[in-house]
GROMACS .gro file of N, CA and C in nm:
model
  432
    1MET      N    1   0.086  -0.117   0.000
    1MET     CA    2  -0.001   0.005   0.002
    1MET      C    3   0.095   0.125   0.009
    2LEU      N    4   0.044   0.226  -0.073
    2LEU     CA    5   0.134   0.332  -0.080
    2LEU      C    6   0.024   0.451  -0.017
    3ALA      N    7   0.110   0.536   0.059
    3ALA     CA    8   0.021   0.657   0.110
    3ALA      C    9   0.064   0.780   0.028
    4ILE      N   10  -0.034   0.829  -0.054
    4ILE     CA   11  -0.002   0.947  -0.131
    4ILE      C   12  -0.050   1.068  -0.059
    5PHE      N   13   0.038   1.161  -0.039
    5PHE     CA   14   0.011   1.278   0.024
    5PHE      C   15  -0.019   1.269   0.170
    6GLY      N   16   0.023   1.161   0.231
    6GLY     CA   17  -0.007   1.121   0.374
    6GLY      C   18  -0.158   1.098   0.402
    7LYS      N   19  -0.241   1.054   0.307
    7LYS     CA   20  -0.384   1.058   0.329
    7LYS      C   21  -0.423   0.905   0.282
    8LYS      N   22  -0.512   0.886   0.200
    8LYS     CA   23  -0.558   0.763   0.154
    8LYS      C   24  -0.445   0.685   0.096
    9LYS      N   25  -0.453   0.550   0.149
    9LYS     CA   26  -0.358   0.454   0.086
    9LYS      C   27  -0.440   0.370  -0.032
   10ILE      N   28  -0.343   0.354  -0.141
   10ILE     CA   29  -0.385   0.285  -0.248
   10ILE      C   30  -0.290   0.167  -0.269
   11THR      N   31  -0.324   0.081  -0.345
   11THR     CA   32  -0.241  -0.028  -0.364
   11THR      C   33  -0.153  -0.020  -0.478
   12THR      N   34  -0.039  -0.072  -0.478
   12THR     CA   35   0.064  -0.078  -0.589
   12THR      C   36  -0.002  -0.112  -0.720
   13GLU      N   37  -0.098  -0.208  -0.707
   13GLU     CA   38  -0.149  -0.260  -0.849
   13GLU      C   39  -0.248  -0.140  -0.891
   14ARG      N   40  -0.295  -0.081  -0.818
   14ARG     CA   41  -0.396   0.040  -0.849
   14ARG      C   42  -0.315   0.148  -0.906
   15THR      N   43  -0.200   0.168  -0.831
   15THR     CA   44  -0.125   0.283  -0.883
   15THR      C   45  -0.064   0.242  -1.008
   16ALA      N   46  -0.033   0.130  -1.040
   16ALA     CA   47   0.041   0.070  -1.168
   16ALA      C   48  -0.067   0.073  -1.285
   17SER      N   49  -0.172   0.037  -1.233
   17SER     CA   50  -0.291   0.037  -1.340
   17SER      C   51  -0.316   0.181  -1.394
   18HIS      N   52  -0.323   0.263  -1.300
   18HIS     CA   53  -0.349   0.417  -1.347
   18HIS      C   54  -0.233   0.473  -1.424
   19PHE      N   55  -0.108   0.433  -1.378
   19PHE     CA   56   0.011   0.489  -1.441
   19PHE      C   57   0.013   0.432  -1.591
   20VAL      N   58  -0.012   0.305  -1.604
   20VAL     CA   59  -0.005   0.240  -1.727
   20VAL      C   60  -0.119   0.288  -1.832
   21ASN      N   61  -0.247   0.290  -1.772
   21ASN     CA   62  -0.356   0.339  -1.871
   21ASN      C   63  -0.335   0.485  -1.906
   22THR      N   64  -0.301   0.567  -1.811
   22THR     CA   65  -0.279   0.709  -1.844
   22THR      C   66  -0.164   0.730  -1.956
   23MET      N   67  -0.051   0.638  -1.936
   23MET     CA   68   0.043   0.644  -2.013
   23MET      C   69  -0.006   0.601  -2.179
   24LEU      N   70  -0.067   0.470  -2.201
   24LEU     CA   71  -0.103   0.444  -2.304
   24LEU      C   72  -0.212   0.535  -2.379
   25GLU      N   73  -0.298   0.579  -2.284
   25GLU     CA   74  -0.400   0.676  -2.359
   25GLU      C   75  -0.334   0.811  -2.390
   26THR      N   76  -0.247   0.866  -2.328
   26THR     CA   77  -0.187   0.990  -2.358
   26THR      C   78  -0.108   0.959  -2.493
   27VAL      N   79  -0.024   0.867  -2.491
   27VAL     CA   80   0.060   0.848  -2.620
   27VAL      C   81  -0.012   0.822  -2.738
   28GLU      N   82  -0.130   0.733  -2.720
   28GLU     CA   83  -0.217   0.719  -2.841
   28GLU      C   84  -0.284   0.828  -2.891
   29LYS      N   85  -0.339   0.901  -2.799
   29LYS     CA   86  -0.406   1.024  -2.843
   29LYS      C   87  -0.313   1.145  -2.884
   30GLY      N   88  -0.193   1.139  -2.820
   30GLY     CA   89  -0.109   1.255  -2.838
   30GLY      C   90  -0.007   1.251  -2.962
   31PHE      N   91   0.025   1.116  -2.977
   31PHE     CA   92   0.131   1.105  -3.096
   31PHE      C   93   0.087   1.154  -3.228
   32PRO      N   94  -0.040   1.161  -3.272
   32PRO     CA   95  -0.055   1.209  -3.398
   32PRO      C   96  -0.022   1.364  -3.401
   33GLU      N   97  -0.035   1.440  -3.298
   33GLU     CA   98   0.010   1.566  -3.281
   33GLU      C   99   0.162   1.587  -3.288
   34VAL      N  100   0.242   1.493  -3.204
   34VAL     CA  101   0.368   1.484  -3.218
   34VAL      C  102   0.437   1.462  -3.371
   35ALA      N  103   0.375   1.353  -3.424
   35ALA     CA  104   0.396   1.326  -3.557
   35ALA      C  105   0.382   1.445  -3.656
   36GLY      N  106   0.260   1.517  -3.644
   36GLY     CA  107   0.250   1.634  -3.726
   36GLY      C  108   0.342   1.747  -3.700
   37PHE      N  109   0.391   1.772  -3.585
   37PHE     CA  110   0.478   1.869  -3.533
   37PHE      C  111   0.612   1.830  -3.612
   38ILE      N  112   0.653   1.714  -3.602
   38ILE     CA  113   0.776   1.664  -3.653
   38ILE      C  114   0.779   1.686  -3.816
   39ASN      N  115   0.670   1.640  -3.871
   39ASN     CA  116   0.642   1.631  -4.014
   39ASN      C  117   0.643   1.767  -4.069
   40ASP      N  118   0.587   1.876  -3.994
   40ASP     CA  119   0.580   1.998  -4.058
   40ASP      C  120   0.689   2.094  -4.006
   41SER      N  121   0.791   2.040  -3.944
   41SER     CA  122   0.910   2.128  -3.885
   41SER      C  123   0.995   2.171  -4.005
   42PRO      N  124   1.005   2.304  -4.003
   42PRO     CA  125   1.077   2.372  -4.123
   42PRO      C  126   1.241   2.343  -4.099
   43GLU      N  127   1.268   2.281  -3.974
   43GLU     CA  128   1.413   2.238  -3.990
   43GLU      C  129   1.465   2.116  -4.069
   44PHE      N  130   1.363   2.065  -4.129
   44PHE     CA  131   1.395   1.936  -4.220
   44PHE      C  132   1.376   1.972  -4.351
   45VAL      N  133   1.474   1.924  -4.435
   45VAL     CA  134   1.480   1.952  -4.591
   45VAL      C  135   1.362   1.882  -4.640
   46VAL      N  136   1.318   1.776  -4.609
   46VAL     CA  137   1.213   1.703  -4.657
   46VAL      C  138   1.135   1.632  -4.538
   47SER      N  139   1.005   1.637  -4.547
   47SER     CA  140   0.925   1.600  -4.432
   47SER      C  141   0.959   1.453  -4.405
   48PRO      N  142   0.987   1.405  -4.271
   48PRO     CA  143   1.009   1.269  -4.238
   48PRO      C  144   0.889   1.185  -4.266
   49ARG      N  145   0.764   1.239  -4.278
   49ARG     CA  146   0.636   1.175  -4.303
   49ARG      C  147   0.613   1.050  -4.194
   50ILE      N  148   0.628   1.080  -4.076
   50ILE     CA  149   0.600   1.001  -3.960
   50ILE      C  150   0.440   0.966  -3.976
   51ASP      N  151   0.402   0.838  -3.968
   51ASP     CA  152   0.266   0.810  -3.976
   51ASP      C  153   0.199   0.826  -3.832
   52ALA      N  154   0.103   0.884  -3.822
   52ALA     CA  155   0.051   0.904  -3.683
   52ALA      C  156   0.009   0.784  -3.610
   53ASP      N  157   0.003   0.672  -3.659
   53ASP     CA  158  -0.019   0.544  -3.604
   53ASP      C  159   0.116   0.476  -3.560
   54ASP      N  160   0.240   0.525  -3.600
   54ASP     CA  161   0.363   0.475  -3.577
   54ASP      C  162   0.415   0.513  -3.444
   55TYR      N  163   0.337   0.479  -3.327
   55TYR     CA  164   0.383   0.517  -3.209
   55TYR      C  165   0.447   0.423  -3.107
   56GLY      N  166   0.481   0.296  -3.171
   56GLY     CA  167   0.558   0.212  -3.084
   56GLY      C  168   0.676   0.253  -3.025
   57LYS      N  169   0.765   0.302  -3.110
   57LYS     CA  170   0.898   0.348  -3.049
   57LYS      C  171   0.870   0.450  -2.958
   58PHE      N  172   0.783   0.561  -2.987
   58PHE     CA  173   0.760   0.667  -2.899
   58PHE      C  174   0.724   0.620  -2.763
   59LEU      N  175   0.616   0.513  -2.775
   59LEU     CA  176   0.562   0.463  -2.643
   59LEU      C  177   0.680   0.396  -2.561
   60MET      N  178   0.765   0.325  -2.626
   60MET     CA  179   0.874   0.273  -2.545
   60MET      C  180   0.973   0.382  -2.490
   61ILE      N  181   0.987   0.483  -2.553
   61ILE     CA  182   1.077   0.591  -2.521
   61ILE      C  183   1.014   0.649  -2.397
   62VAL      N  184   0.873   0.682  -2.405
   62VAL     CA  185   0.782   0.730  -2.296
   62VAL      C  186   0.788   0.631  -2.166
   63VAL      N  187   0.762   0.523  -2.195
   63VAL     CA  188   0.778   0.408  -2.095
   63VAL      C  189   0.918   0.419  -2.015
   64ALA      N  190   1.019   0.390  -2.071
   64ALA     CA  191   1.145   0.397  -2.021
   64ALA      C  192   1.183   0.527  -1.945
   65GLY      N  193   1.141   0.652  -2.008
   65GLY     CA  194   1.159   0.764  -1.952
   65GLY      C  195   1.081   0.784  -1.811
   66ASN      N  196   0.949   0.749  -1.813
   66ASN     CA  197   0.874   0.749  -1.692
   66ASN      C  198   0.932   0.662  -1.600
   67PHE      N  199   0.964   0.545  -1.630
   67PHE     CA  200   1.021   0.437  -1.512
   67PHE      C  201   1.134   0.523  -1.454
   68SER      N  202   1.221   0.592  -1.535
   68SER     CA  203   1.342   0.655  -1.470
   68SER      C  204   1.294   0.764  -1.374
   69TYR      N  205   1.177   0.834  -1.393
   69TYR     CA  206   1.120   0.932  -1.306
   69TYR      C  207   1.047   0.882  -1.177
   70LEU      N  208   1.021   0.750  -1.181
   70LEU     CA  209   0.931   0.697  -1.068
   70LEU      C  210   1.006   0.721  -0.933
   71SER      N  211   1.155   0.691  -0.939
   71SER     CA  212   1.215   0.700  -0.801
   71SER      C  213   1.230   0.838  -0.741
   72SER      N  214   1.204   0.952  -0.828
   72SER     CA  215   1.206   1.075  -0.765
   72SER      C  216   1.057   1.113  -0.702
   73HIS      N  217   0.955   1.021  -0.711
   73HIS     CA  218   0.828   1.050  -0.664
   73HIS      C  219   0.773   0.939  -0.567
   74PHE      N  220   0.857   0.840  -0.566
   74PHE     CA  221   0.822   0.723  -0.456
   74PHE      C  222   0.944   0.681  -0.390
   75GLN      N  223   0.911   0.616  -0.283
   75GLN     CA  224   1.028   0.558  -0.194
   75GLN      C  225   1.097   0.455  -0.282
   76GLU      N  226   1.212   0.404  -0.258
   76GLU     CA  227   1.279   0.312  -0.329
   76GLU      C  228   1.216   0.180  -0.362
   77ASN      N  229   1.174   0.117  -0.265
   77ASN     CA  230   1.111  -0.021  -0.280
   77ASN      C  231   0.983  -0.004  -0.346
   78GLN      N  232   0.890   0.113  -0.326
   78GLN     CA  233   0.769   0.145  -0.384
   78GLN      C  234   0.785   0.171  -0.556
   79ASP      N  235   0.897   0.234  -0.601
   79ASP     CA  236   0.930   0.253  -0.726
   79ASP      C  237   0.928   0.118  -0.794
   80ARG      N  238   1.008   0.027  -0.726
   80ARG     CA  239   1.045  -0.108  -0.792
   80ARG      C  240   0.917  -0.174  -0.817
   81GLU      N  241   0.818  -0.174  -0.693
   81GLU     CA  242   0.699  -0.241  -0.717
   81GLU      C  243   0.605  -0.196  -0.820
   82ILE      N  244   0.601  -0.059  -0.841
   82ILE     CA  245   0.520  -0.001  -0.945
   82ILE      C  246   0.584  -0.062  -1.079
   83ILE      N  247   0.702  -0.041  -1.091
   83ILE     CA  248   0.759  -0.075  -1.226
   83ILE      C  249   0.736  -0.222  -1.249
   84LYS      N  250   0.748  -0.315  -1.162
   84LYS     CA  251   0.720  -0.464  -1.180
   84LYS      C  252   0.578  -0.468  -1.224
   85ALA      N  253   0.488  -0.409  -1.139
   85ALA     CA  254   0.339  -0.440  -1.176
   85ALA      C  255   0.323  -0.356  -1.307
   86SER      N  256   0.375  -0.251  -1.358
   86SER     CA  257   0.363  -0.186  -1.477
   86SER      C  258   0.404  -0.277  -1.585
   87ILE      N  259   0.520  -0.342  -1.558
   87ILE     CA  260   0.577  -0.421  -1.684
   87ILE      C  261   0.476  -0.557  -1.703
   88GLU      N  262   0.427  -0.610  -1.586
   88GLU     CA  263   0.324  -0.709  -1.593
   88GLU      C  264   0.205  -0.652  -1.687
   89LYS      N  265   0.156  -0.544  -1.667
   89LYS     CA  266   0.049  -0.497  -1.742
   89LYS      C  267   0.079  -0.454  -1.887
   90LEU      N  268   0.209  -0.414  -1.914
   90LEU     CA  269   0.248  -0.353  -2.031
   90LEU      C  270   0.285  -0.471  -2.142
   91ALA      N  271   0.335  -0.582  -2.077
   91ALA     CA  272   0.398  -0.674  -2.173
   91ALA      C  273   0.291  -0.740  -2.268
   92PRO      N  274   0.167  -0.761  -2.227
   92PRO     CA  275   0.068  -0.821  -2.330
   92PRO      C  276   0.051  -0.715  -2.416
   93VAL      N  277   0.051  -0.596  -2.388
   93VAL     CA  278   0.007  -0.490  -2.495
   93VAL      C  279   0.104  -0.515  -2.603
   94PHE      N  280   0.221  -0.544  -2.586
   94PHE     CA  281   0.337  -0.544  -2.680
   94PHE      C  282   0.361  -0.687  -2.728
   95GLU      N  283   0.275  -0.771  -2.675
   95GLU     CA  284   0.260  -0.924  -2.711
   95GLU      C  285   0.410  -0.973  -2.684
   96MET      N  286   0.454  -0.948  -2.563
   96MET     CA  287   0.587  -1.007  -2.510
   96MET      C  288   0.552  -1.072  -2.373
   97SER      N  289   0.648  -1.149  -2.324
   97SER     CA  290   0.653  -1.198  -2.182
   97SER      C  291   0.695  -1.074  -2.093
   98THR      N  292   0.678  -1.109  -1.987
   98THR     CA  293   0.740  -0.986  -1.877
   98THR      C  294   0.879  -0.970  -1.894
   99VAL      N  295   0.958  -1.089  -1.910
   99VAL     CA  296   1.092  -1.087  -1.935
   99VAL      C  297   1.137  -1.020  -2.047
  100GLN      N  298   1.075  -1.044  -2.148
  100GLN     CA  299   1.106  -1.006  -2.297
  100GLN      C  300   1.072  -0.847  -2.282
  101PHE      N  301   0.959  -0.806  -2.220
  101PHE     CA  302   0.943  -0.655  -2.206
  101PHE      C  303   1.035  -0.582  -2.108
  102GLU      N  304   1.066  -0.655  -2.014
  102GLU     CA  305   1.180  -0.584  -1.918
  102GLU      C  306   1.304  -0.563  -1.992
  103ASP      N  307   1.342  -0.662  -2.078
  103ASP     CA  308   1.480  -0.657  -2.147
  103ASP      C  309   1.452  -0.536  -2.256
  104LYS      N  310   1.339  -0.523  -2.310
  104LYS     CA  311   1.319  -0.424  -2.415
  104LYS      C  312   1.311  -0.290  -2.340
  105VAL      N  313   1.254  -0.274  -2.233
  105VAL     CA  314   1.275  -0.143  -2.142
  105VAL      C  315   1.419  -0.105  -2.117
  106LYS      N  316   1.500  -0.219  -2.081
  106LYS     CA  317   1.648  -0.197  -2.042
  106LYS      C  318   1.728  -0.159  -2.165
  107GLU      N  319   1.684  -0.218  -2.284
  107GLU     CA  320   1.749  -0.173  -2.413
  107GLU      C  321   1.720  -0.031  -2.444
  108TYR      N  322   1.614   0.032  -2.413
  108TYR     CA  323   1.564   0.156  -2.448
  108TYR      C  324   1.638   0.254  -2.357
  109LYS      N  325   1.635   0.212  -2.220
  109LYS     CA  326   1.706   0.291  -2.118
  109LYS      C  327   1.861   0.298  -2.159
  110ASP      N  328   1.921   0.180  -2.191
  110ASP     CA  329   2.059   0.199  -2.221
  110ASP      C  330   2.083   0.291  -2.349
  111PHE      N  331   2.008   0.258  -2.454
  111PHE     CA  332   2.019   0.343  -2.573
  111PHE      C  333   2.005   0.492  -2.552
  112MET      N  334   1.896   0.541  -2.471
  112MET     CA  335   1.874   0.675  -2.430
  112MET      C  336   2.009   0.718  -2.356
  113SER      N  337   2.042   0.651  -2.255
  113SER     CA  338   2.182   0.690  -2.180
  113SER      C  339   2.297   0.704  -2.280
  114ARG      N  340   2.294   0.613  -2.361
  114ARG     CA  341   2.436   0.631  -2.472
  114ARG      C  342   2.417   0.737  -2.566
  115VAL      N  343   2.292   0.774  -2.620
  115VAL     CA  344   2.270   0.894  -2.722
  115VAL      C  345   2.281   1.005  -2.632
  116ASN      N  346   2.256   1.013  -2.521
  116ASN     CA  347   2.253   1.148  -2.428
  116ASN      C  348   2.378   1.149  -2.350
  117SER      N  349   2.473   1.075  -2.359
  117SER     CA  350   2.599   1.080  -2.278
  117SER      C  351   2.660   1.210  -2.310
  118PRO      N  352   2.728   1.275  -2.225
  118PRO     CA  353   2.758   1.241  -2.087
  118PRO      C  354   2.633   1.304  -1.990
  119SER      N  355   2.536   1.371  -2.063
  119SER     CA  356   2.414   1.422  -1.984
  119SER      C  357   2.342   1.306  -1.913
  120LYS      N  358   2.293   1.329  -1.800
  120LYS     CA  359   2.197   1.248  -1.740
  120LYS      C  360   2.070   1.291  -1.731
  121ASN      N  361   2.025   1.399  -1.804
  121ASN     CA  362   1.896   1.474  -1.822
  121ASN      C  363   1.797   1.370  -1.893
  122THR      N  364   1.696   1.320  -1.832
  122THR     CA  365   1.617   1.218  -1.893
  122THR      C  366   1.519   1.269  -2.005
  123LEU      N  367   1.483   1.411  -1.982
  123LEU     CA  368   1.407   1.476  -2.099
  123LEU      C  369   1.486   1.479  -2.209
  124TYR      N  370   1.621   1.521  -2.206
  124TYR     CA  371   1.711   1.542  -2.321
  124TYR      C  372   1.726   1.387  -2.394
  125ALA      N  373   1.738   1.293  -2.319
  125ALA     CA  374   1.752   1.157  -2.348
  125ALA      C  375   1.636   1.113  -2.446
  126MET      N  376   1.519   1.155  -2.378
  126MET     CA  377   1.410   1.112  -2.453
  126MET      C  378   1.382   1.176  -2.591
  127SER      N  379   1.415   1.298  -2.591
  127SER     CA  380   1.408   1.379  -2.714
  127SER      C  381   1.512   1.326  -2.816
  128LYS      N  382   1.632   1.308  -2.770
  128LYS     CA  383   1.723   1.249  -2.851
  128LYS      C  384   1.694   1.097  -2.897
  129ALA      N  385   1.648   1.017  -2.816
  129ALA     CA  386   1.589   0.885  -2.864
  129ALA      C  387   1.489   0.907  -2.967
  130VAL      N  388   1.401   0.986  -2.971
  130VAL     CA  389   1.289   1.005  -3.065
  130VAL      C  390   1.376   1.051  -3.193
  131PHE      N  391   1.461   1.141  -3.211
  131PHE     CA  392   1.530   1.175  -3.301
  131PHE      C  393   1.600   1.041  -3.361
  132PHE      N  394   1.671   0.975  -3.295
  132PHE     CA  395   1.742   0.854  -3.346
  132PHE      C  396   1.636   0.750  -3.385
  133LYS      N  397   1.551   0.698  -3.319
  133LYS     CA  398   1.457   0.604  -3.354
  133LYS      C  399   1.372   0.625  -3.475
  134TYR      N  400   1.339   0.753  -3.487
  134TYR     CA  401   1.268   0.783  -3.611
  134TYR      C  402   1.340   0.830  -3.726
  135ASN      N  403   1.487   0.817  -3.714
  135ASN     CA  404   1.581   0.840  -3.821
  135ASN      C  405   1.576   0.978  -3.877
  136LEU      N  406   1.554   1.083  -3.780
  136LEU     CA  407   1.533   1.219  -3.834
  136LEU      C  408   1.675   1.284  -3.875
  137ASN      N  409   1.764   1.238  -3.855
  137ASN     CA  410   1.909   1.283  -3.906
  137ASN      C  411   1.914   1.288  -4.058
  138ASP      N  412   1.840   1.191  -4.113
  138ASP     CA  413   1.822   1.174  -4.262
  138ASP      C  414   1.725   1.285  -4.318
  139TYR      N  415   1.670   1.365  -4.275
  139TYR     CA  416   1.587   1.470  -4.321
  139TYR      C  417   1.623   1.608  -4.288
  140GLN      N  418   1.758   1.608  -4.235
  140GLN     CA  419   1.808   1.733  -4.209
  140GLN      C  420   1.908   1.781  -4.314
  141GLU      N  421   1.948   1.911  -4.339
  141GLU     CA  422   2.037   1.945  -4.429
  141GLU      C  423   2.187   1.915  -4.384
  142GLU      N  424   2.261   1.855  -4.483
  142GLU     CA  425   2.407   1.814  -4.436
  142GLU      C  426   2.470   1.926  -4.397
  143TYR      N  427   2.552   1.919  -4.278
  143TYR     CA  428   2.621   2.006  -4.211
  143TYR      C  429   2.788   2.009  -4.260
  144PHE      N  430   2.842   1.880  -4.251
  144PHE     CA  431   2.973   1.861  -4.280
  144PHE      C  432   2.985   1.772  -4.404
   0.00000   0.00000   0.00000
């Protein structure tokens, strides 16, 4: 049980359900706008033409980034419990086992860390990951 704001206690399971459902809904409804923003960006020589339904990579970036932020909002063991319960809920969405999905999240976290090195800023890592996962370098003017 988690005590939120020192009041009503809610279960880890309920917290994970709310976390997962909100994340899925937000990405599904919001990605068409993100894709439109990228496609219409004047910084690209040619539009990347990202499909509004191609949000799988974006969702994984959001999941990995949000998992990184949980530790700053919950106590150490609570964040791990929420992540574990969230993985159990998200794995079937991606048609994976929990172990496979856990590995995929780790893969994305490692990738985000690599492309963002030496910075530790998760938001920058997420934006750089979007740039790399959607091959946006291919649509920029050559600099060198």
